[in-house]
PDB file of C-alpha atoms and ligand atoms in Angstrom:
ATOM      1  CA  UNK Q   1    -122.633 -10.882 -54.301  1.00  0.00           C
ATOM      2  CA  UNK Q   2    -124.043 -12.892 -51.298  1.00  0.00           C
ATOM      3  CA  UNK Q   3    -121.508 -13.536 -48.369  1.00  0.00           C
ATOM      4  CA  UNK Q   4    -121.300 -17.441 -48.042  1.00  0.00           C
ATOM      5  CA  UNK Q   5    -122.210 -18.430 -44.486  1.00  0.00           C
ATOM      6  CA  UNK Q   6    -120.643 -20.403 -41.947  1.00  0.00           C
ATOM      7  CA  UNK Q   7    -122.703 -21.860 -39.045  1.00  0.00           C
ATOM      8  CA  UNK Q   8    -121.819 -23.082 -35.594  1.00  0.00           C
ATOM      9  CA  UNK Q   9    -123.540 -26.207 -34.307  1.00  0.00           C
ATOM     10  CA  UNK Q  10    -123.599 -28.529 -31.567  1.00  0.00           C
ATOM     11  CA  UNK Q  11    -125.466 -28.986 -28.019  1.00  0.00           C
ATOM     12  CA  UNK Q  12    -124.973 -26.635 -25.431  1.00  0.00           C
ATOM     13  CA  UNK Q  13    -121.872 -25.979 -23.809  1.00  0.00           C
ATOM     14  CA  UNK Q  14    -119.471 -27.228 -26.064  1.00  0.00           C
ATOM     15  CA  UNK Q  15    -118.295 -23.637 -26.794  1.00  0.00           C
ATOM     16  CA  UNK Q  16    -120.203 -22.521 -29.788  1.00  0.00           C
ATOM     17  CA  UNK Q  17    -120.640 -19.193 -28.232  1.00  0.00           C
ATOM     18  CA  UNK Q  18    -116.667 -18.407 -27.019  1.00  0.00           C
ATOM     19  CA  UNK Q  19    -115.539 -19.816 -30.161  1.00  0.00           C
ATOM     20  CA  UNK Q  20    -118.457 -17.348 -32.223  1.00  0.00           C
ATOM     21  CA  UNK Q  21    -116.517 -14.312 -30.571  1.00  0.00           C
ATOM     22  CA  UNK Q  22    -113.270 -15.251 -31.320  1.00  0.00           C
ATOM     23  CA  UNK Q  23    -114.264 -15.290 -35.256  1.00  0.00           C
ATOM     24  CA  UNK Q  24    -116.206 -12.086 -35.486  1.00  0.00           C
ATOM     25  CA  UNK Q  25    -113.911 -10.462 -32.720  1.00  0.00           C
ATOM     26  CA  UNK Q  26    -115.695  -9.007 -29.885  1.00  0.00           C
ATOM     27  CA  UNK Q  27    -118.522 -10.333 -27.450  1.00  0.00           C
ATOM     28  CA  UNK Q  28    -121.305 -11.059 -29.018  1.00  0.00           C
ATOM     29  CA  UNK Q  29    -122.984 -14.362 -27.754  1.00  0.00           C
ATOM     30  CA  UNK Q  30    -123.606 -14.742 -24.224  1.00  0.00           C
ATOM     31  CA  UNK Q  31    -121.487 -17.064 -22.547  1.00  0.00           C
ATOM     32  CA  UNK Q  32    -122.438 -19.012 -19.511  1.00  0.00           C
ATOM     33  CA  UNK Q  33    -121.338 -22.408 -17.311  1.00  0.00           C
ATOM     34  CA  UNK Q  34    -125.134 -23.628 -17.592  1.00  0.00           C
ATOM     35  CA  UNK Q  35    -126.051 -25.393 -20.655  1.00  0.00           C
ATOM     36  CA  UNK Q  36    -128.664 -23.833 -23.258  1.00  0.00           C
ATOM     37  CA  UNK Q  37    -127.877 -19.784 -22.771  1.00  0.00           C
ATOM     38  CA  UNK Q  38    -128.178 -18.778 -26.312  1.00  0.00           C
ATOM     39  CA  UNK Q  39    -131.436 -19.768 -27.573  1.00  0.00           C
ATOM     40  CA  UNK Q  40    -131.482 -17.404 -30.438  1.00  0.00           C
ATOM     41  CA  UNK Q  41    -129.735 -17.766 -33.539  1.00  0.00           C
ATOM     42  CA  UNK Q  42    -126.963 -14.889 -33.797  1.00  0.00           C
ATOM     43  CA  UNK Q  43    -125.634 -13.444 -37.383  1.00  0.00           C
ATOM     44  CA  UNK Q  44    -122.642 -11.667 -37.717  1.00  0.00           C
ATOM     45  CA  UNK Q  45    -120.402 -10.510 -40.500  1.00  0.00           C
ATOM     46  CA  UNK Q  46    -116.709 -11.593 -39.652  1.00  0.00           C
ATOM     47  CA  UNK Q  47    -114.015 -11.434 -41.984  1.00  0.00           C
ATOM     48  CA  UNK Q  48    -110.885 -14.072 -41.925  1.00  0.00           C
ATOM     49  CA  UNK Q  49    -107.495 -13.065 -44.278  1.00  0.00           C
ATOM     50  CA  UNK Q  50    -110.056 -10.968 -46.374  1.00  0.00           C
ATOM     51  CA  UNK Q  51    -112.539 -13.298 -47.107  1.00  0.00           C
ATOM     52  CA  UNK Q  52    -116.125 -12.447 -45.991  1.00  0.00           C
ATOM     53  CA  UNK Q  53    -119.107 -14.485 -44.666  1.00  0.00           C
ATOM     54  CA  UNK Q  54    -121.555 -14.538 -41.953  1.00  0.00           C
ATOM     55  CA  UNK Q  55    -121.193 -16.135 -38.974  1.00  0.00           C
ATOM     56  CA  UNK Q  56    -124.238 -18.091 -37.303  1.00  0.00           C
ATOM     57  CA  UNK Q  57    -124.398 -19.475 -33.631  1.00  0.00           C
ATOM     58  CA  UNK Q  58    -127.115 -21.613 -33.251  1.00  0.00           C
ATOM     59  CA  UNK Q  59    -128.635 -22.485 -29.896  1.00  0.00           C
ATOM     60  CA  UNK Q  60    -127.534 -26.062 -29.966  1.00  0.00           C
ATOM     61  CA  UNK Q  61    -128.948 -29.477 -29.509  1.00  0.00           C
ATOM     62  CA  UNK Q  62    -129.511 -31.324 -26.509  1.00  0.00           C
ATOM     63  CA  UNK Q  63    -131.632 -34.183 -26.574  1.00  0.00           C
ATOM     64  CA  UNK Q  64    -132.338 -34.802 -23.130  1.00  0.00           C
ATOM     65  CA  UNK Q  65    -134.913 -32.000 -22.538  1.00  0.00           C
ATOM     66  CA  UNK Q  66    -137.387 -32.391 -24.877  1.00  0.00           C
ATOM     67  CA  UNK Q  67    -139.413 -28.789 -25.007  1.00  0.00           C
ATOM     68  CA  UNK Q  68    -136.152 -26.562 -24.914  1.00  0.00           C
ATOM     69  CA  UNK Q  69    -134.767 -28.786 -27.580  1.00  0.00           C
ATOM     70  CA  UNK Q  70    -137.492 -29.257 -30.252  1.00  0.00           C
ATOM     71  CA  UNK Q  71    -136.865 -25.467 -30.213  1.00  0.00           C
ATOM     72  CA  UNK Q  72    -133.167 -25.951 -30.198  1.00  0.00           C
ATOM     73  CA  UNK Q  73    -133.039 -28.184 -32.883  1.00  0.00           C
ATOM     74  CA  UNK Q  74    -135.391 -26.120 -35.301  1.00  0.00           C
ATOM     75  CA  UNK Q  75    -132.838 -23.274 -35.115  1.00  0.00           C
ATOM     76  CA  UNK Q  76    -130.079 -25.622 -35.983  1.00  0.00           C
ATOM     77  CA  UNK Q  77    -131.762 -27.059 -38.704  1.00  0.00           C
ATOM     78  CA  UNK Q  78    -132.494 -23.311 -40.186  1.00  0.00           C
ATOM     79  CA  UNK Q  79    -128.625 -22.458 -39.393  1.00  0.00           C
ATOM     80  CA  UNK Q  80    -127.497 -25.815 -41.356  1.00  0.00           C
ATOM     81  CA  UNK Q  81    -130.120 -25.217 -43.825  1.00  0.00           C
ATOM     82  CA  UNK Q  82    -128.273 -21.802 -44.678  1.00  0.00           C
ATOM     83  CA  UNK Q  83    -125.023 -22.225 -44.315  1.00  0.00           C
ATOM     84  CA  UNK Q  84    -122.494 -22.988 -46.836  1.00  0.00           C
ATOM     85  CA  UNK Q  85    -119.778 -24.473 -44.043  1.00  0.00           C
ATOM     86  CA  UNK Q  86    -121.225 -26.205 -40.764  1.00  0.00           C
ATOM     87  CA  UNK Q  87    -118.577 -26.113 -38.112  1.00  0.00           C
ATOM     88  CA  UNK Q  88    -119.727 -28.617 -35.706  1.00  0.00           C
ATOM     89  CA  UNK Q  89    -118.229 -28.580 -32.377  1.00  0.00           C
ATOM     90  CA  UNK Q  90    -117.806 -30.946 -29.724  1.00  0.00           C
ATOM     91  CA  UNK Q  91    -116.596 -31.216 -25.852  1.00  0.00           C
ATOM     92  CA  UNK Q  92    -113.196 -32.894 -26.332  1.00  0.00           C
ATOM     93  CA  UNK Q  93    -113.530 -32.617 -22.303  1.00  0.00           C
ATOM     94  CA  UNK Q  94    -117.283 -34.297 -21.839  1.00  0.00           C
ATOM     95  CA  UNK Q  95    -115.775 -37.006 -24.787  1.00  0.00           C
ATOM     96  CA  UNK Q  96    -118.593 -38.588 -27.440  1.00  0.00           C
ATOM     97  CA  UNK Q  97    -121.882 -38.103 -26.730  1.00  0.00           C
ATOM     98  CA  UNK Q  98    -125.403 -39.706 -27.779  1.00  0.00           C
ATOM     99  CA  UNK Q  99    -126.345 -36.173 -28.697  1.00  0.00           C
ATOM    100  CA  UNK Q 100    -123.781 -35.816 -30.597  1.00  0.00           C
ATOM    101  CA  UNK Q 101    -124.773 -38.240 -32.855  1.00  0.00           C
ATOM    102  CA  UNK Q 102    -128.076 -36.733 -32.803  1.00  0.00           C
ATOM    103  CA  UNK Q 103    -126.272 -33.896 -34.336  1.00  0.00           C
ATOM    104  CA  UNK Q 104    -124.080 -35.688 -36.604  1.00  0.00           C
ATOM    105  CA  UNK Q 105    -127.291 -37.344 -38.241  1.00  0.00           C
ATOM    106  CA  UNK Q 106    -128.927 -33.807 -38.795  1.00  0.00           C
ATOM    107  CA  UNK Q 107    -125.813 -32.751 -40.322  1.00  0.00           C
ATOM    108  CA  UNK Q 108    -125.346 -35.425 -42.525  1.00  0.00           C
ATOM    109  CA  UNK Q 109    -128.913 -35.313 -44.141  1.00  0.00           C
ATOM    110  CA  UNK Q 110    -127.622 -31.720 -45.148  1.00  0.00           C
ATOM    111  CA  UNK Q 111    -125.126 -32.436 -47.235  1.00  0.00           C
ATOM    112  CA  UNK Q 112    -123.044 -29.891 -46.293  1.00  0.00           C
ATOM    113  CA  UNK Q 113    -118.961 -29.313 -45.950  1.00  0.00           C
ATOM    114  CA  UNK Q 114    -118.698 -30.402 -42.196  1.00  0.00           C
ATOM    115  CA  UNK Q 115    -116.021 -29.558 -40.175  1.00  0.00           C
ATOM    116  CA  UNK Q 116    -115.779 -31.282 -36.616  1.00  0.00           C
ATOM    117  CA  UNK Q 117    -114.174 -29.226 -34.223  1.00  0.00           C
ATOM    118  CA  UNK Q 118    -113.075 -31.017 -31.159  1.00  0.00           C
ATOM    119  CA  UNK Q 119    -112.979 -27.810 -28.761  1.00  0.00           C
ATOM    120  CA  UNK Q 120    -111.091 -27.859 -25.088  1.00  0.00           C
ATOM    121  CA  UNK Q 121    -107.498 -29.687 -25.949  1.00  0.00           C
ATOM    122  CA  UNK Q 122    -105.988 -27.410 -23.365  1.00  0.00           C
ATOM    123  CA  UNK Q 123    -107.210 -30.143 -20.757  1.00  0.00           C
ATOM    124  CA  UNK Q 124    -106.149 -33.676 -20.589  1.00  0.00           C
ATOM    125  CA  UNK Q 125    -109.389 -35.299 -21.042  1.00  0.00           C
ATOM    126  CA  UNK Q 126    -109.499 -33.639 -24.509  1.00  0.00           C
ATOM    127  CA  UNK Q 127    -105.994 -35.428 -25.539  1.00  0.00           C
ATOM    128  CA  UNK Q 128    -107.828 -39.236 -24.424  1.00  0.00           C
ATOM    129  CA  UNK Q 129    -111.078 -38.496 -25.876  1.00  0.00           C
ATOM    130  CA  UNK Q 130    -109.866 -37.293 -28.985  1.00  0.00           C
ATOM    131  CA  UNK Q 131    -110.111 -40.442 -31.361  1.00  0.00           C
ATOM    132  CA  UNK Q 132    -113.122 -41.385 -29.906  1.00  0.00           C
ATOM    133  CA  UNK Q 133    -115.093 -38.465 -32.569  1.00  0.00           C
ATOM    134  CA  UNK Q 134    -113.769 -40.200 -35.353  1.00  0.00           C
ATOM    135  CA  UNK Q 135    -116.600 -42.480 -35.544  1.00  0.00           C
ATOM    136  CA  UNK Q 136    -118.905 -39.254 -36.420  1.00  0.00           C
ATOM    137  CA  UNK Q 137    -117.934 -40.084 -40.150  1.00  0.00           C
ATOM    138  CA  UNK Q 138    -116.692 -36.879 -41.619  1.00  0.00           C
ATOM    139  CA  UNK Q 139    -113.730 -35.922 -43.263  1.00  0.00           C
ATOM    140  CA  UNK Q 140    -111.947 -33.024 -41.584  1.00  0.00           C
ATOM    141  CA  UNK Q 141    -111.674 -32.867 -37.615  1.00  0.00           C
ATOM    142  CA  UNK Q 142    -109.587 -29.712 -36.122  1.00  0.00           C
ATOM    143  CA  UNK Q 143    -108.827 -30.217 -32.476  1.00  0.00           C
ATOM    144  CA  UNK Q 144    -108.867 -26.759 -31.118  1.00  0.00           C
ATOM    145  CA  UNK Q 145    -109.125 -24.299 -27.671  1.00  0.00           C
ATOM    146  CA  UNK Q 146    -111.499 -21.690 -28.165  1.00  0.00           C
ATOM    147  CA  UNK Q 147    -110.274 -20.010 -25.251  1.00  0.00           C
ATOM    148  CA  UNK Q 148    -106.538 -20.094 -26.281  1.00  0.00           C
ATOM    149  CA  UNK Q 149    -107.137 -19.917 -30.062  1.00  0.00           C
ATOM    150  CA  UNK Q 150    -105.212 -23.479 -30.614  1.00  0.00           C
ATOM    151  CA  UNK Q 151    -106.232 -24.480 -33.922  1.00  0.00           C
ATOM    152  CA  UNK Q 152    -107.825 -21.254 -34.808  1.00  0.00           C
ATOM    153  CA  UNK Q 153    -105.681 -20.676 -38.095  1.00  0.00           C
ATOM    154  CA  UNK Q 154    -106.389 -24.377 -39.169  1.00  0.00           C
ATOM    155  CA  UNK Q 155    -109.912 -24.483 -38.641  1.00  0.00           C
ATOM    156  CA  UNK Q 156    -110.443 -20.969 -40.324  1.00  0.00           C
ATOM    157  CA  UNK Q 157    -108.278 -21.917 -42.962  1.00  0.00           C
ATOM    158  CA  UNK Q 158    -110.352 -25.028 -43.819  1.00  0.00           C
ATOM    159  CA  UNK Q 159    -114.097 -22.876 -43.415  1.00  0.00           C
ATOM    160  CA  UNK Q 160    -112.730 -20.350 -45.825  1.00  0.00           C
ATOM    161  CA  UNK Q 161    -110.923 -22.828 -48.422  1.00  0.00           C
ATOM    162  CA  UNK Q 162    -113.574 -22.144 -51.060  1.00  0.00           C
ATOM    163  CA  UNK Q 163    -114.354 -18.694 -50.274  1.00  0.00           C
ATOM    164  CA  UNK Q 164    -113.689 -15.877 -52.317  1.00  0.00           C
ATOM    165  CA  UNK Q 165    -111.263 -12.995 -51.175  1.00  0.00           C
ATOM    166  CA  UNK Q 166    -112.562  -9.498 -50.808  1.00  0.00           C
ATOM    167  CA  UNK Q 167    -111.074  -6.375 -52.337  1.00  0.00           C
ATOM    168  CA  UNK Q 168    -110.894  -3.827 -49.622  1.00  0.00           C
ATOM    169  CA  UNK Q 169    -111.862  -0.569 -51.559  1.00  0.00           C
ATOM    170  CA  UNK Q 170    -110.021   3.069 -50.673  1.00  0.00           C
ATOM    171  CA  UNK Q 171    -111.683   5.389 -48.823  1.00  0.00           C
ATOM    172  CA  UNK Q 172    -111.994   8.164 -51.413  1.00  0.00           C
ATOM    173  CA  UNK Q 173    -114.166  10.257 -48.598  1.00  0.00           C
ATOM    174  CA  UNK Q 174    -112.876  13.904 -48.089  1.00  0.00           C
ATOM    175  CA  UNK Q 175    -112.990  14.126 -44.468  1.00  0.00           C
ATOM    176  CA  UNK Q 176    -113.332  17.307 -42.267  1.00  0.00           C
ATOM    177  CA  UNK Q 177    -113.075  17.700 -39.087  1.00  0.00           C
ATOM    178  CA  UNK Q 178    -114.335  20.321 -36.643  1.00  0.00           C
ATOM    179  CA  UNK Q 179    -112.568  21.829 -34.079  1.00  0.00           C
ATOM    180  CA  UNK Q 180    -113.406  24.711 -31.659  1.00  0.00           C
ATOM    181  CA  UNK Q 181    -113.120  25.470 -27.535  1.00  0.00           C
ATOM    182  CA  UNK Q 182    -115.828  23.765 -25.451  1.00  0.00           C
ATOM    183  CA  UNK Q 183    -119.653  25.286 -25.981  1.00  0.00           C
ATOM    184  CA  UNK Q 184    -118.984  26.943 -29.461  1.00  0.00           C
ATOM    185  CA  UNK Q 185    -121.409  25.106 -31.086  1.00  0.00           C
ATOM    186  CA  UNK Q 186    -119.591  22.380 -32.907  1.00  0.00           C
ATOM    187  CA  UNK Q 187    -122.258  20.116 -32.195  1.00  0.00           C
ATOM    188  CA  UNK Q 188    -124.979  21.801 -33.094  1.00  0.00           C
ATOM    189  CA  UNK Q 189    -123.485  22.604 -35.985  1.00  0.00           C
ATOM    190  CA  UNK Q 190    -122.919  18.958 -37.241  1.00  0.00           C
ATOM    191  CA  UNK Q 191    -126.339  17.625 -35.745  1.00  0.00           C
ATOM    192  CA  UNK Q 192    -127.504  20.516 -38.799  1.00  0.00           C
ATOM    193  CA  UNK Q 193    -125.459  19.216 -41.139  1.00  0.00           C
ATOM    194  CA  UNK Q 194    -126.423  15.472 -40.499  1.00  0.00           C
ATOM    195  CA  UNK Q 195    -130.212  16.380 -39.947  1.00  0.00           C
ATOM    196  CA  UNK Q 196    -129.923  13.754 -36.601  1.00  0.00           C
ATOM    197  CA  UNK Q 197    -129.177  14.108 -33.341  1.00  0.00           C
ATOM    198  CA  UNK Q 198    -126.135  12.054 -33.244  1.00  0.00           C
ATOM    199  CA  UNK Q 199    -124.006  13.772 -31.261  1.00  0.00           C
ATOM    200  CA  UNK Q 200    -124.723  15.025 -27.709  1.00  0.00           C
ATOM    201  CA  UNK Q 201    -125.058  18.802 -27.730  1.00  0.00           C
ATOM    202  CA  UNK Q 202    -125.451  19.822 -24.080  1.00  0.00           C
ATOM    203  CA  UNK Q 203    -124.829  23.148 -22.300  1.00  0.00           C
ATOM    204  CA  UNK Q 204    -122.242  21.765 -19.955  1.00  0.00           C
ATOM    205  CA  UNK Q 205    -118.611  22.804 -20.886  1.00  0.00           C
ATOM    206  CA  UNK Q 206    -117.139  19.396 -22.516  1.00  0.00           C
ATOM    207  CA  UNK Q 207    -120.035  17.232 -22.914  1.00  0.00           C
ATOM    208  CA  UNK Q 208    -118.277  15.144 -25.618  1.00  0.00           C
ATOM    209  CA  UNK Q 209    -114.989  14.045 -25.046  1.00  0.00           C
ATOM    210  CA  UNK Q 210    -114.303  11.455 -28.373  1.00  0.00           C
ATOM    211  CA  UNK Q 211    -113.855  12.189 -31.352  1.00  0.00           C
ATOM    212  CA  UNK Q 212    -117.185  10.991 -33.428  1.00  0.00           C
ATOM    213  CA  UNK Q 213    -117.579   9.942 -36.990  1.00  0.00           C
ATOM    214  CA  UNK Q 214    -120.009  10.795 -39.215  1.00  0.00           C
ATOM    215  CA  UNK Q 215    -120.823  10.266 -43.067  1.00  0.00           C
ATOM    216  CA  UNK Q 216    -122.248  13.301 -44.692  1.00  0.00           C
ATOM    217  CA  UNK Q 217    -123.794  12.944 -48.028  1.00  0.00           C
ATOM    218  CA  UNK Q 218    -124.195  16.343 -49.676  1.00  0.00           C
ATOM    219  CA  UNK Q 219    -126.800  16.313 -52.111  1.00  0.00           C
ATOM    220  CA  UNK Q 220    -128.645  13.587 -53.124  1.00  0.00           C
ATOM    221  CA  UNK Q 221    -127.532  13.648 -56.878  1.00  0.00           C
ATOM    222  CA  UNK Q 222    -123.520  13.543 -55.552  1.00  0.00           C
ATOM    223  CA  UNK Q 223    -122.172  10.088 -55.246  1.00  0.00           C
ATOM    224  CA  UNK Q 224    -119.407  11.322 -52.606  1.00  0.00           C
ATOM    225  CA  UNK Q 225    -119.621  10.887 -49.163  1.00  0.00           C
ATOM    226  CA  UNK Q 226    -117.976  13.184 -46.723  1.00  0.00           C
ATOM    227  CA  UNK Q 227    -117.199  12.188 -43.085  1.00  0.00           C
ATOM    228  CA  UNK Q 228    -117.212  14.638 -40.573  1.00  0.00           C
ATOM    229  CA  UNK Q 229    -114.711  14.165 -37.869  1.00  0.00           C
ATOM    230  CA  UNK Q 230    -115.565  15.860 -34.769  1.00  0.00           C
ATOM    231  CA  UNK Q 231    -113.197  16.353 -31.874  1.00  0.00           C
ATOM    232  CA  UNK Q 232    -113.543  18.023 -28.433  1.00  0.00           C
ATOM    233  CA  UNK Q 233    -110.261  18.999 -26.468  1.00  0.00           C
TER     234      UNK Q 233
HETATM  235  P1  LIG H   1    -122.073 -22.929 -26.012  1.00  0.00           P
HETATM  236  O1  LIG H   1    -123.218 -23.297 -25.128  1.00  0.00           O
HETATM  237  O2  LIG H   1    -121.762 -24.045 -26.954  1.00  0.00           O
HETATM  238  O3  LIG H   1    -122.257 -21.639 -26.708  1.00  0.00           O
HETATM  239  O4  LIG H   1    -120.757 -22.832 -25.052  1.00  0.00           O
HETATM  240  P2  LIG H   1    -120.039 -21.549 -24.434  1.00  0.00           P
HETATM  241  O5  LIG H   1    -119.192 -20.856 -25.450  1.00  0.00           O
HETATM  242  O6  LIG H   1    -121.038 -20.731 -23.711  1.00  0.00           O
HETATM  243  O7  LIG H   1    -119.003 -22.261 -23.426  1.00  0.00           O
HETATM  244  C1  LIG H   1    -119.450 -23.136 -22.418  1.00  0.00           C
HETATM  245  C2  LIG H   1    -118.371 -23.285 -21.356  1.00  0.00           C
HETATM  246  O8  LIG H   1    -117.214 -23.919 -21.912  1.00  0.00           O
HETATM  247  C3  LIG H   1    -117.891 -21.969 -20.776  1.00  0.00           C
HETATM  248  O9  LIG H   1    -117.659 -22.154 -19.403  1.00  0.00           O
HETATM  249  C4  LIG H   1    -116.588 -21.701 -21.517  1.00  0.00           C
HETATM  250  O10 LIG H   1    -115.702 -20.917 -20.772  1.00  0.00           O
HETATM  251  C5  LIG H   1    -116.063 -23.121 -21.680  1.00  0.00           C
HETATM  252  N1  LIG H   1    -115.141 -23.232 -22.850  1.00  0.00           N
HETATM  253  C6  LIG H   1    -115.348 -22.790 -24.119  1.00  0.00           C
HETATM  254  N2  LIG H   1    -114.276 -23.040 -24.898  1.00  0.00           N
HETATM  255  C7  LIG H   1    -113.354 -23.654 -24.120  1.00  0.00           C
HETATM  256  C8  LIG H   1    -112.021 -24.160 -24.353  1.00  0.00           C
HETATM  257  O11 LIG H   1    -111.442 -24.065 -25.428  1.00  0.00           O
HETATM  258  N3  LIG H   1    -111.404 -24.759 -23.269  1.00  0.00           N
HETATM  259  C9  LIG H   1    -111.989 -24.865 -22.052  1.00  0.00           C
HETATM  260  N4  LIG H   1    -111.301 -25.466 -21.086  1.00  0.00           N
HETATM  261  N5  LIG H   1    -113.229 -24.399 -21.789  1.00  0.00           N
HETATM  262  C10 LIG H   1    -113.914 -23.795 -22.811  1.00  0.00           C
HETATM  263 MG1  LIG H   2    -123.904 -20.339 -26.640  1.00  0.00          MG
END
């Protein structure tokens, strides 16, 4: 089954990137004050109340600097071209912008479920700009923080309306795990079992201190994984 997938648009700086690493849940995107830092398009699987999709952050649109932009806007037009949900977000701070409405015109030729998310209501200039995004013509608008997750559970609610929930499956792995006083051979050992060199064997007493997992599949023909669990005291 393929993942539906959600992509984040709008010019630079509006918070795409923050608001991309609060939905997949660690730092993925760069974020930076100056305008136009992620210039490639970023996938990522993210999950929200067990329904599944990627997540795309798009470079943004800016109209103002041509070159950087025709770029820009090609990688948006991919992201809305692929995407099931568009979250389109906006500087509640900056207010309405002509580029903006450049977006807003891309988006609507794509005839996809929009959903205009006014980022930065935790400052004042949000709460007076607000209305003014109404005139972009869609249907849902979310006012939201990226940076304090305000409106996080009513904008993800509304992206994942339509999706479909995923059934976590059990883990029916065996696991083992392999224990022994430093410079045994416990590493060796697994790197044999694995056929890689994913763990660090080294002659110096206590070379790996976490505990690593691995997924062991013993013969080809069996359809049962095993994980190794490795620990060093
Ligand atoms: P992008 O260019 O659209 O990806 O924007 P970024 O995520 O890189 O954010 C641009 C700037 O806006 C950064 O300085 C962020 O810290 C800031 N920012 C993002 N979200 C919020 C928010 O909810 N509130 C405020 N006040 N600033 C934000
Ligand atoms: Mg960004």
């Amino acid at each position: 089954m393929k993942l539906p997938t959600v992509a984040l648009v709008g010019r630079p700086n509006v918070g795409k990137s923050t608001l991309f690493n609060k939905i997949v849940g660690k730092r993925v995107s760069i974020i930076e004050d100056s305008p136009g830092v992620t210039r490639d398009r970023i996938y990522q699987e993210a999950t929200y109340n067990n329904k599944k999709f990627y997540l795309i952050d798009t470079g943004g649109i800016d109209t103002s600097k041509m070159d950087f932009n025709t770029e820009i806007k090609l990688q948006a037009s991919i992201a809305i071209e692929e995407a099931d949900v568009v979250i389109f977000i906006v500087d509640g701070k900056e207010g309405l912008t002509s580029n903006d409405l450049v977006v807003r015109d891309l988006l609507r030729k794509s005839n996809k479920k929009v959903i205009v998310a006014i980022n930065k209501v935790d400052v004042k200039e949000t709460k007076n700009n607000l209305y003014d995004f109404y005139e972009l013509g869609f249907d849902n608008y979310i006012p939201i923080s990226s940076i304090h997750n305000t409106g996080f559970i009513e904008l993800m609610d509304e992206v994942t309306k339509d999706f479909k929930e995923v059934e976590e499956k059990e883990d029916t792995r065996c696991k083992f795990c392999f224990i022994g006083r430093p410079n045994v051979g416990k590493s060796s050992l697994i790197n044999a079992l694995l056929n890689e060199n994913r763990v660090v064997v080294s002659p110096v007493a206590g070379t790996t201190r976490d505990s690593i997992d691995s997924i062991l599949k013993y013969k080809k023909s069996m359809k049962i994984s095993k994980s190794i669990h490795y620990l060093d005291q």
